[in-house]
Amino acid sequence: MASQHYNNLEEDEEDAFDDTMDFGVQQTGYEPGQYNEAESQAYAQQQRIAEAAAAQAQALEALATVPEPVKKYIIHLHALLNAANPSLPEIQAAYDQGWNRLTEKFFQKAEWPEAEIIAPLVNHDEIFLTLYRELYFRHVFARLQPDLDDRFHSYENYCSLFNLILNSPGPVPLTLPIDWLYNIVDEFVYQYTSFALWRGKVSNKSEDEKVVLAESGHIWSCYSVLNVLYSLIQKSKIQDQLSAAQKGEDVEAAGGEYGSILLYHHLGYFSILGLLRVHVLLGDYTLALSMLDGIDLNKKALFTRVTSAHVGTYYYTAFSYMMLGRYPDAIRALSHILFFVLRLKHFQRGSQFDQINKTADRMYALMAICQALCPSKMDEGISTAMKEKFGDQFAKMVHGGEDSLPAFQEMFIHGAPRFISPNPPPYETESPEALDAYSALPEPSSHQLSLFLSTVTPQLSTSNLRSFLRLYTTLGTEKLAGFLKVDEEEVLEMLMTAKGAARKFTWVEGGLLEGEVVGVSDINFGIDETHVTVAESKTSRRYADFFLRHGLKFADVYSNLHAKPLPIPKLRANANGAASAAPVPAVIATATPAAVNGAPKAVVWGTSA
């Protein structure tokens, strides 16, 4: 009965909602389906308004969680950047000190607020929000572990920033400190390198990551990065400006509408340094050095105003010289920058200097390699620091022979940058065989190591040969072969190798790739059939430099001692039992206290007790 009752109800409902029934709604003037479309549009609009209100409420709630000092800092930085006459010192202080101080206090292990959260504080200023996102992602890469979304969003933000600068109808009215502009270019290159290294590791990729990488091959591609850097150089006409400066011509006229503005001038200049780094990481050392043709490597160069740019430029220049076999040029570049770092460590502290110290350690490793392959005079402070860090490895490399090859390999791995490949894995093919074939290829760093060792191996035997040649002025090849325990034919090959290593293509003037072939060895010899004639050239000690260096060192010691207060003497009782202070002498005694009955006699500032 119950089932029959429900069936009757269903039949009644079907009759009640028959299409032919009239509900009293006037249908005149409406086409079929038009009433439903208008209703849908009204509903969609109401839904959008509700979603916008919910999003706004959520944004206000998220903004309320931002610490008050952070809000004030963002508002202050925005006001500084948009002032009628921006003050670079104030912007520099807010960028460098303010950001780091708030990071240490609130965001050591957390992200800064997203740009969408703080947007109401800056009236949704798109230029400022783009700069803020660049700082936001730089913080993520420096202190946290970026995921795939972070890498992609950071790339998209860099595209927005550089499109704004390069494709605007006129120069962008933006004033930034030189440190900030260098860090933008440097971080752009760093994140590209980081992504290229991560993308090249095929074995640890999930299937979802492979699909995403297959669909986004243009993101952080080598072409896009090089295109940005070369576009900044072209837009600023920085190479024309550098050429005009060398010729004594008008630099602003050569820069044109964009290059005469500091924003474009500095970005173009630092893009040259960015290309130096990228070409070194790609293994093209000749092209890397050619990028610096218009830049003079001296104390007046623009890059010396930014400490990290100063250190990085000389590091990549020295490494390029070393890989090209121009060891004297590499030693000269390393000596300059290492001496600068030795003086800098007394004045600089913080995370930036920690990174500079790491780069300095790598440069000491490169210096040890170059000194082992091409011994030359260097500063005593640099020599001492190098031997303190890598004394054992340096001794092995100097000794030569096959046993020294692992030491060269260790020093190269320690001192070389992490190389990248311009060609990413073929994720778009969706072929496991193609990915396996790519994984079987040698890694870029391993490839560069093998190239370096192939140039070093022929020179390993010259160390023992040089030690024997120092003992004689004339020597027969047969006798020399007996000393080295090889045949005479092999001795002649070793002599020719040593002769070639004694003459190097060295920079004298002009571009970094220019130079002359000069003798760089302290031993010169000639071969006449089976006789070797040796002429050892001893370099005289540079007493003037030695005297000046130690004079300045003594002056620093004296000024430090002079600035320190004299110690307060202890009170002692006089004959009447009253306490009295010991007289303070004018001169501090340096003599050793005399001993009385085997015990040392106490001396207080030159006055015996």
C-alpha positions as MATLAB code, in Angstrom:
seq = 'MASQHYNNLEEDEEDAFDDTMDFGVQQTGYEPGQYNEAESQAYAQQQRIAEAAAAQAQALEALATVPEPVKKYIIHLHALLNAANPSLPEIQAAYDQGWNRLTEKFFQKAEWPEAEIIAPLVNHDEIFLTLYRELYFRHVFARLQPDLDDRFHSYENYCSLFNLILNSPGPVPLTLPIDWLYNIVDEFVYQYTSFALWRGKVSNKSEDEKVVLAESGHIWSCYSVLNVLYSLIQKSKIQDQLSAAQKGEDVEAAGGEYGSILLYHHLGYFSILGLLRVHVLLGDYTLALSMLDGIDLNKKALFTRVTSAHVGTYYYTAFSYMMLGRYPDAIRALSHILFFVLRLKHFQRGSQFDQINKTADRMYALMAICQALCPSKMDEGISTAMKEKFGDQFAKMVHGGEDSLPAFQEMFIHGAPRFISPNPPPYETESPEALDAYSALPEPSSHQLSLFLSTVTPQLSTSNLRSFLRLYTTLGTEKLAGFLKVDEEEVLEMLMTAKGAARKFTWVEGGLLEGEVVGVSDINFGIDETHVTVAESKTSRRYADFFLRHGLKFADVYSNLHAKPLPIPKLRANANGAASAAPVPAVIATATPAAVNGAPKAVVWGTSA';
ca = [
       0.000    0.000    0.000;
       2.843    2.351    0.846;
       4.517    1.829   -2.544;
       1.235    2.490   -4.332;
       0.772    5.662   -2.297;
       4.213    6.980   -3.317;
       3.568    6.150   -6.974;
       0.362    8.168   -6.871;
       2.257   11.110   -5.363;
       4.879   11.021   -8.170;
       2.114   11.025  -10.793;
       0.490   14.024   -9.084;
       3.837   15.917   -9.081;
       4.340   15.250  -12.811;
       0.848   16.592  -13.529;
       1.414   19.605  -11.293;
       4.600   20.724  -13.130;
       3.400   20.097  -16.657;
       4.989   22.408  -19.256;
       1.564   23.516  -20.507;
       0.450   25.032  -17.189;
       0.125   28.832  -16.910;
       1.651   30.459  -13.799;
       0.325   33.907  -14.629;
       3.685   35.278  -15.851;
       3.332   37.511  -18.882;
       5.460   36.143  -21.727;
       4.900   38.982  -24.178;
       8.151   40.513  -25.541;
      10.458   37.674  -24.380;
      12.087   35.251  -26.747;
      12.518   31.641  -25.677;
      15.602   31.339  -23.364;
      16.097   35.123  -22.948;
      14.608   35.232  -19.442;
      17.008   32.505  -18.200;
      20.082   34.310  -19.656;
      19.244   37.602  -17.945;
      18.702   35.776  -14.689;
      22.067   34.010  -15.063;
      23.884   37.300  -15.681;
      22.346   38.878  -12.608;
      23.266   35.844  -10.515;
      26.861   35.866  -11.842;
      27.224   39.561  -11.035;
      25.959   39.017   -7.507;
      28.376   36.113   -7.106;
      31.298   38.241   -8.288;
      30.362   40.980   -5.837;
      30.162   38.434   -3.035;
      33.517   36.906   -3.973;
      35.138   40.351   -4.161;
      33.745   41.234   -0.740;
      34.971   37.931    0.688;
      38.403   38.425   -0.882;
      38.594   41.960    0.471;
      37.637   40.768    3.938;
      40.230   38.004    3.702;
      42.879   40.490    2.528;
      42.096   42.828    5.429;
      42.303   39.894    7.799;
      45.688   38.878    6.331;
      46.924   42.480    6.469;
      46.015   42.610   10.152;
      48.513   39.791   10.816;
      51.412   41.831    9.399;
      53.520   43.330   12.226;
      53.083   47.044   12.657;
      56.821   47.869   12.131;
      56.668   46.043    8.798;
      53.647   48.078    7.705;
      55.391   51.322    8.627;
      58.529   50.225    6.783;
      56.641   49.419    3.577;
      54.773   52.720    3.671;
      58.034   54.577    4.364;
      59.898   52.848    1.522;
      57.038   53.543   -0.874;
      57.051   57.221    0.108;
      60.831   57.451   -0.422;
      60.648   55.927   -3.907;
      57.769   58.169   -4.979;
      59.065   61.421   -3.518;
      59.414   64.429   -5.814;
      63.177   64.495   -5.143;
      64.158   60.994   -4.003;
      67.024   60.860   -1.521;
      69.415   58.056   -2.443;
      71.045   57.885    1.013;
      67.653   57.440    2.683;
      66.561   54.843    0.125;
      69.890   53.040    0.581;
      69.451   52.966    4.354;
      65.874   51.685    4.072;
      66.849   49.064    1.479;
      69.953   47.781    3.214;
      69.543   48.317    6.938;
      65.766   48.442    7.316;
      65.028   45.309    5.290;
      67.756   43.260    6.991;
      66.783   44.405   10.470;
      63.117   43.467    9.989;
      64.109   40.174    8.375;
      66.200   39.230   11.393;
      63.395   40.204   13.757;
      60.304   38.762   12.052;
      61.185   36.632    9.019;
      64.310   34.597    9.744;
      62.550   31.356    8.830;
      59.380   32.687    7.256;
      58.290   34.509    4.141;
      57.614   38.217    4.002;
      53.945   39.135    3.402;
      52.886   38.582   -0.187;
      52.551   41.599   -2.445;
      48.780   41.197   -2.691;
      48.482   41.492    1.089;
      50.430   44.726    1.440;
      49.037   46.250   -1.786;
      46.454   48.441    0.049;
      49.291   50.068    2.001;
      50.834   51.440   -1.213;
      47.611   52.184   -3.138;
      48.225   49.163   -5.378;
      51.270   50.845   -6.968;
      52.273   48.245   -9.571;
      55.868   49.450   -9.961;
      56.472   49.293   -6.227;
      54.762   45.907   -5.930;
      57.007   44.526   -8.691;
      60.105   45.710   -6.826;
      58.683   44.320   -3.588;
      58.103   40.910   -5.179;
      61.734   40.896   -6.323;
      62.833   41.412   -2.712;
      60.276   38.854   -1.541;
      61.573   36.083   -3.807;
      65.190   37.022   -3.125;
      64.471   36.418    0.558;
      62.865   33.055   -0.253;
      65.900   31.923   -2.238;
      68.372   33.168    0.375;
      66.801   31.868    3.593;
      64.120   29.314    2.674;
      63.650   26.411    0.284;
      61.949   27.647   -2.911;
      59.464   25.300   -4.572;
      58.541   25.105   -8.242;
      55.840   27.767   -7.921;
      58.320   30.163   -6.334;
      60.745   29.667   -9.223;
      58.049   30.226  -11.830;
      56.491   33.249  -10.121;
      59.885   34.836   -9.597;
      60.646   34.465  -13.308;
      57.296   36.014  -14.218;
      57.982   38.935  -11.876;
      61.407   39.524  -13.450;
      59.721   39.514  -16.866;
      57.256   42.134  -15.639;
      60.050   44.265  -14.179;
      62.286   44.161  -17.243;
      59.353   44.638  -19.635;
      58.411   47.724  -17.665;
      61.959   49.093  -17.938;
      62.630   48.120  -21.554;
      59.244   48.554  -23.245;
      57.837   51.666  -21.603;
      57.090   54.576  -23.987;
      59.650   56.690  -22.122;
      62.245   56.322  -19.376;
      60.785   54.910  -16.172;
      60.846   57.572  -13.413;
      62.510   55.324  -10.845;
      65.483   56.152   -8.632;
      67.271   53.226   -6.973;
      70.663   52.966   -5.228;
      73.494   51.391   -7.171;
      73.621   48.417   -4.743;
      69.952   47.629   -5.368;
      70.379   47.760   -9.145;
      73.396   45.454   -9.054;
      71.569   43.015   -6.773;
      68.628   42.873   -9.199;
      70.873   41.759  -12.066;
      72.995   39.507   -9.854;
      69.959   37.788   -8.322;
      68.428   37.340  -11.774;
      71.535   35.458  -12.920;
      71.729   33.501   -9.661;
      68.123   32.295   -9.855;
      68.645   31.276  -13.483;
      71.714   29.268  -12.445;
      69.844   27.697   -9.543;
      66.930   26.695  -11.773;
      69.233   25.330  -14.495;
      71.035   23.135  -11.948;
      67.751   21.902  -10.492;
      66.201   21.286  -13.901;
      69.256   19.327  -15.081;
      68.847   16.655  -12.380;
      66.500   14.248  -14.151;
      66.651   11.399  -11.649;
      64.950   13.193   -8.747;
      61.977   14.589  -10.703;
      58.444   13.353  -10.126;
      56.088   12.710  -13.008;
      54.104   15.843  -12.231;
      57.278   17.952  -12.270;
      58.307   16.455  -15.603;
      54.918   17.347  -17.085;
      55.163   20.930  -15.796;
      58.734   21.316  -17.109;
      57.684   19.905  -20.492;
      54.946   22.543  -20.779;
      57.142   25.454  -19.632;
      60.379   25.114  -21.544;
      60.597   28.875  -22.078;
      60.755   29.638  -18.355;
      64.333   30.393  -17.242;
      65.653   29.378  -20.642;
      69.175   30.368  -21.592;
      67.879   32.402  -24.520;
      65.485   34.452  -22.392;
      68.174   35.276  -19.809;
      70.739   36.295  -22.427;
      68.052   38.270  -24.256;
      67.273   40.328  -21.146;
      70.930   41.116  -20.419;
      71.778   42.052  -23.993;
      68.579   44.124  -24.261;
      69.546   46.146  -21.188;
      72.983   46.749  -22.703;
      71.467   47.846  -25.993;
      68.793   50.042  -24.385;
      71.306   51.901  -22.254;
      73.967   52.117  -24.986;
      76.451   51.408  -22.225;
      79.141   50.147  -24.573;
      78.961   53.388  -26.554;
      79.231   55.318  -23.303;
      82.269   53.329  -22.163;
      83.929   53.850  -25.527;
      83.199   57.583  -25.385;
      84.668   57.774  -21.865;
      87.886   56.135  -23.031;
      88.152   58.574  -25.938;
      87.345   61.603  -23.778;
      84.057   62.328  -25.569;
      80.648   63.344  -24.189;
      79.265   60.308  -22.342;
      75.692   61.608  -21.934;
      75.410   62.337  -25.636;
      76.533   58.800  -26.406;
      73.943   57.403  -23.970;
      70.967   59.077  -25.609;
      67.537   59.422  -24.027;
      67.750   56.300  -21.883;
      71.478   55.817  -21.281;
      71.878   59.271  -19.754;
      69.562   58.220  -16.893;
      71.298   56.460  -14.009;
      68.684   53.698  -13.822;
      69.422   52.513  -17.373;
      73.137   53.338  -17.206;
      73.708   51.201  -14.129;
      71.479   48.339  -15.282;
      73.312   48.214  -18.614;
      76.702   48.331  -16.890;
      75.842   45.543  -14.459;
      74.352   43.483  -17.284;
      77.882   43.332  -18.713;
      79.052   41.843  -15.421;
      76.090   39.474  -15.497;
      77.086   38.277  -18.964;
      80.645   37.756  -17.728;
      79.280   35.410  -15.092;
      76.838   33.609  -17.399;
      79.450   32.953  -20.099;
      81.878   31.584  -17.498;
      79.183   29.237  -16.179;
      78.494   28.115  -19.743;
      82.223   27.473  -20.309;
      82.889   30.189  -22.916;
      85.842   31.974  -21.321;
      86.931   33.931  -24.383;
      83.473   35.467  -24.815;
      83.338   36.144  -21.076;
      86.535   38.209  -21.129;
      85.481   40.002  -24.305;
      82.458   41.386  -22.438;
      84.827   43.522  -20.339;
      86.568   45.184  -23.273;
      85.176   48.625  -22.473;
      85.715   48.336  -18.708;
      89.055   49.199  -17.141;
      89.923   46.922  -14.245;
      91.190   49.578  -11.872;
      90.158   51.286   -8.654;
      88.139   53.937  -10.499;
      85.802   51.480  -12.243;
      82.098   51.723  -11.437;
      81.846   48.151  -10.155;
      84.263   48.932   -7.301;
      81.477   50.973   -5.656;
      79.664   47.702   -4.890;
      81.821   45.317   -2.868;
      80.175   42.107   -4.085;
      80.455   43.282   -7.694;
      84.131   44.125   -7.165;
      84.934   40.678   -5.763;
      82.782   38.776   -8.272;
      84.212   40.549  -11.330;
      87.806   39.752  -10.411;
      86.909   36.177   -9.445;
      85.321   35.335  -12.794;
      88.055   37.219  -14.679;
      90.801   35.287  -12.876;
      89.026   31.971  -13.409;
      88.664   32.674  -17.142;
      92.369   33.471  -17.388;
      93.250   30.258  -15.554;
      91.119   28.098  -17.865;
      92.754   29.763  -20.878;
      96.206   28.891  -19.494;
      97.149   32.518  -18.831;
      98.342   31.913  -15.281;
     100.299   35.191  -14.791;
      97.174   37.194  -15.643;
      95.107   35.053  -13.279;
      97.664   35.563  -10.494;
      97.646   39.318  -11.054;
      93.852   39.489  -10.834;
      93.720   37.227   -7.778;
      96.481   39.148   -6.007;
      94.602   42.421   -6.456;
      91.288   41.216   -5.103;
      92.698   39.048   -2.304;
      94.743   41.975   -1.023;
      91.534   44.036   -1.095;
      89.656   41.334    0.886;
      92.464   41.124    3.455;
      92.095   44.840    4.144;
      88.291   44.671    4.013;
      87.878   42.038    6.727;
      88.812   44.548    9.441;
      85.887   46.816    8.569;
      83.032   44.666    7.234;
      80.691   42.321    9.078;
      77.392   40.671    8.220;
      75.912   38.146    5.795;
      77.262   39.941    2.734;
      80.820   39.698    3.986;
      80.290   36.024    4.848;
      79.559   35.418    1.168;
      82.648   37.432    0.218;
      84.729   35.252    2.549;
      83.436   32.128    0.814;
      84.409   33.578   -2.552;
      87.825   34.489   -1.121;
      88.378   30.858   -0.067;
      87.668   29.767   -3.620;
      90.120   32.350   -4.919;
      92.840   31.091   -2.573;
      92.330   27.634   -4.087;
      92.705   29.112   -7.581;
      95.818   30.995   -6.452;
      97.365   27.754   -5.178;
      96.744   26.114   -8.574;
      98.233   29.011  -10.527;
     101.270   29.300   -8.251;
     101.949   25.577   -8.564;
     101.787   25.742  -12.364;
     103.520   29.108  -12.755;
     105.508   30.151   -9.649;
     105.785   33.912   -9.294;
     106.251   36.613   -6.661;
     103.197   37.420   -4.553;
     102.320   39.361   -1.435;
     103.490   37.799    1.827;
     100.087   38.195    3.474;
      98.342   36.418    0.598;
     100.993   33.677    0.563;
     100.610   33.113    4.300;
      96.809   32.966    4.134;
      96.932   30.590    1.150;
      99.294   28.181    2.910;
      97.208   28.292    6.083;
      94.129   27.214    4.163;
      95.589   24.845    1.564;
      99.191   24.227    2.620;
      99.100   20.430    2.221;
      97.438   20.525   -1.186;
      99.801   23.251   -2.386;
     102.852   21.213   -1.339;
     101.564   18.204   -3.273;
     100.882   20.274   -6.392;
     104.343   21.869   -6.247;
     105.999   18.472   -5.883;
     104.492   17.399   -9.207;
     104.191   13.903  -10.611;
     101.144   11.712  -10.917;
     100.542   11.862   -7.163;
      99.774   15.573   -7.413;
      96.836   15.090   -9.782;
      94.271   14.434   -6.984;
      95.380   17.659   -5.273;
      94.787   19.626   -8.496;
      91.390   17.996   -8.809;
      90.472   18.831   -5.209;
      91.538   22.459   -5.559;
      89.662   22.867   -8.841;
      86.438   21.481   -7.371;
      86.810   23.787   -4.387;
      87.609   26.911   -6.398;
      85.492   26.554   -9.533;
      81.881   27.790   -9.873;
      79.023   25.373  -10.551;
      78.734   25.119  -14.312;
      75.451   24.822  -16.175;
      74.362   23.544  -19.559;
      72.565   25.793  -22.067;
      70.450   22.834  -23.200;
      67.845   21.573  -20.692;
      66.752   17.908  -20.549;
      64.213   16.952  -23.260;
      61.187   16.696  -20.955;
      58.864   17.640  -23.825;
      59.610   14.408  -25.689;
      58.000   12.350  -22.895;
      60.491    9.644  -23.776;
      62.291    7.836  -20.931;
      64.983    6.783  -23.400;
      65.740   10.398  -24.329;
      65.956   11.405  -20.661;
      68.214    8.434  -19.896;
      70.481    9.414  -22.774;
      70.657   12.971  -21.421;
      71.435   11.700  -17.922;
      74.274    9.589  -19.320;
      76.061   12.707  -20.580;
      78.814   14.089  -18.322;
      77.767   16.909  -16.040;
      79.026   20.384  -17.035;
      81.245   20.611  -13.942;
      82.757   17.189  -14.609;
      83.374   18.148  -18.222;
      85.199   21.344  -17.249;
      87.251   19.417  -14.694;
      88.362   16.931  -17.332;
      89.352   19.795  -19.658;
      91.392   21.415  -16.898;
      93.173   18.193  -15.942;
      94.014   17.523  -19.589;
      95.977   20.811  -19.689;
      97.618   20.224  -16.310;
      98.770   16.619  -16.810;
     101.564   17.423  -19.333;
     103.015   19.978  -16.896;
     103.220   17.673  -13.872;
     106.699   16.452  -14.781;
     108.213   19.936  -15.040;
     108.456   20.370  -11.266;
     111.155   17.704  -10.773;
     112.850   18.837  -13.954;
     113.092   22.407  -12.659;
     114.599   21.247   -9.369;
     117.457   19.479  -11.216;
     118.025   22.339  -13.632;
     118.569   24.699  -10.693;
     121.623   22.671   -9.656;
     123.532   22.962  -12.943;
     124.593   25.492  -15.514;
     125.315   22.831  -18.167;
     123.944   19.346  -18.167;
     123.764   16.473  -20.614;
     120.399   15.009  -21.516;
     121.674   11.497  -20.819;
     122.678   12.441  -17.278;
     119.381   14.250  -16.742;
     117.515   11.162  -17.948;
     119.363    9.125  -15.325;
     118.308   11.525  -12.586;
     114.676   11.394  -13.652;
     114.787    7.614  -14.337;
     113.366    7.959  -17.851;
     114.832    7.506  -21.318;
     116.534   10.324  -23.189;
     113.701   10.725  -25.684;
     111.232   11.375  -22.894;
     113.598   13.907  -21.315;
     113.628   15.913  -24.536;
     109.822   15.929  -24.534;
     109.806   17.134  -20.917;
     112.291   19.887  -21.765;
     110.165   21.092  -24.654;
     107.067   21.082  -22.419;
     108.917   23.084  -19.767;
     110.163   25.484  -22.420;
     106.639   26.106  -23.640;
     105.335   26.542  -20.083;
     108.050   29.128  -19.416;
     106.543   31.519  -21.991;
     102.956   32.687  -21.587;
     100.647   35.038  -23.412;
     100.304   37.863  -20.886;
      98.270   41.065  -20.826;
     100.243   44.281  -21.249;
      97.668   46.851  -22.381;
      94.391   47.079  -24.278;
      91.563   44.570  -23.950;
      91.711   41.631  -21.562;
      92.208   39.178  -24.432;
      95.152   41.112  -25.845;
      98.739   40.594  -24.733;
     102.258   39.551  -25.606;
     104.267   36.360  -25.204;
     106.737   36.898  -22.380;
     108.955   34.708  -20.238;
     107.391   33.951  -16.872;
     109.870   31.433  -15.450;
     112.845   32.207  -13.246;
     114.864   29.561  -15.141;
     115.820   29.949  -18.787;
     117.602   27.188  -20.664;
     118.621   26.236  -24.161;
     119.103   22.844  -25.799;
     122.014   22.153  -28.138;
     121.667   18.579  -29.369;
     122.399   16.586  -26.173;
     123.475   19.458  -23.915;
     121.317   21.761  -21.821;
     122.591   25.221  -20.870;
     120.825   26.779  -17.887;
     120.635   30.462  -17.004;
     118.804   31.167  -13.752;
     117.441   34.671  -13.442;
     117.006   35.794   -9.853;
     114.511   38.540   -9.221;
     115.673   41.208   -6.821;
     113.603   41.805   -3.737;
     111.439   44.910   -3.862;
     112.676   46.642   -0.734;
     110.522   49.728   -1.258;
     107.267   47.764   -1.135;
     108.502   45.769    1.863;
     109.462   48.951    3.735;
     106.191   50.744    2.952;
     104.021   47.774    3.883;
     105.700   47.220    7.241;
     105.823   50.966    7.900;
     102.068   51.213    7.464;
     101.584   48.138    9.630;
     103.702   49.677   12.410;
     101.745   52.933   12.120;
      98.472   51.026   12.612;
      99.859   49.226   15.664;
     101.125   52.481   17.158;
      97.816   54.292   16.580;
      95.895   51.429   18.213;
      98.176   51.450   21.248;
      98.019   55.228   21.478;
      94.208   55.166   21.450;
      93.983   52.738   24.370;
      93.774   54.243   27.886;
      96.506   53.583   30.404;
      95.593   51.000   33.069;
      94.599   52.279   36.496;
      97.414   51.435   38.979;
      96.570   49.531   42.135;
      96.445   51.420   45.424;
      99.079   50.567   48.023;
      99.606   51.637   51.608;
     102.256   54.260   52.468;
     104.274   54.618   55.654;
     101.340   56.228   57.523;
      98.970   53.430   56.550;
      97.056   55.592   54.103;
      96.392   54.331   50.598;
      98.245   56.082   47.853;
      98.475   55.535   44.091;
     101.699   54.463   42.530;
     103.240   57.108   40.308;
     102.493   56.611   36.638;
     105.684   56.768   34.607;
     105.873   58.490   31.241;
     107.622   55.612   29.524;
     106.588   51.955   29.584;
     109.514   49.678   30.349;
     110.126   46.806   27.968;
     112.921   45.063   29.854;
     112.325   41.675   31.435;
     111.897   41.917   35.220;
     114.927   40.851   37.187;
     114.725   37.717   39.265;
     115.386   37.732   42.974;
     116.064   34.400   44.661;
     114.793   32.601   41.588;
     111.415   34.360   41.620;
     110.537   37.052   39.090;
     110.324   40.534   40.492;
     106.977   42.246   39.852;
     107.128   45.362   37.729;
     104.209   47.791   37.420;
     104.565   50.032   34.361;
     108.313   50.402   34.674;
     108.404   50.799   38.458;
     109.551   47.895   40.587;
     107.254   46.849   43.401;
];
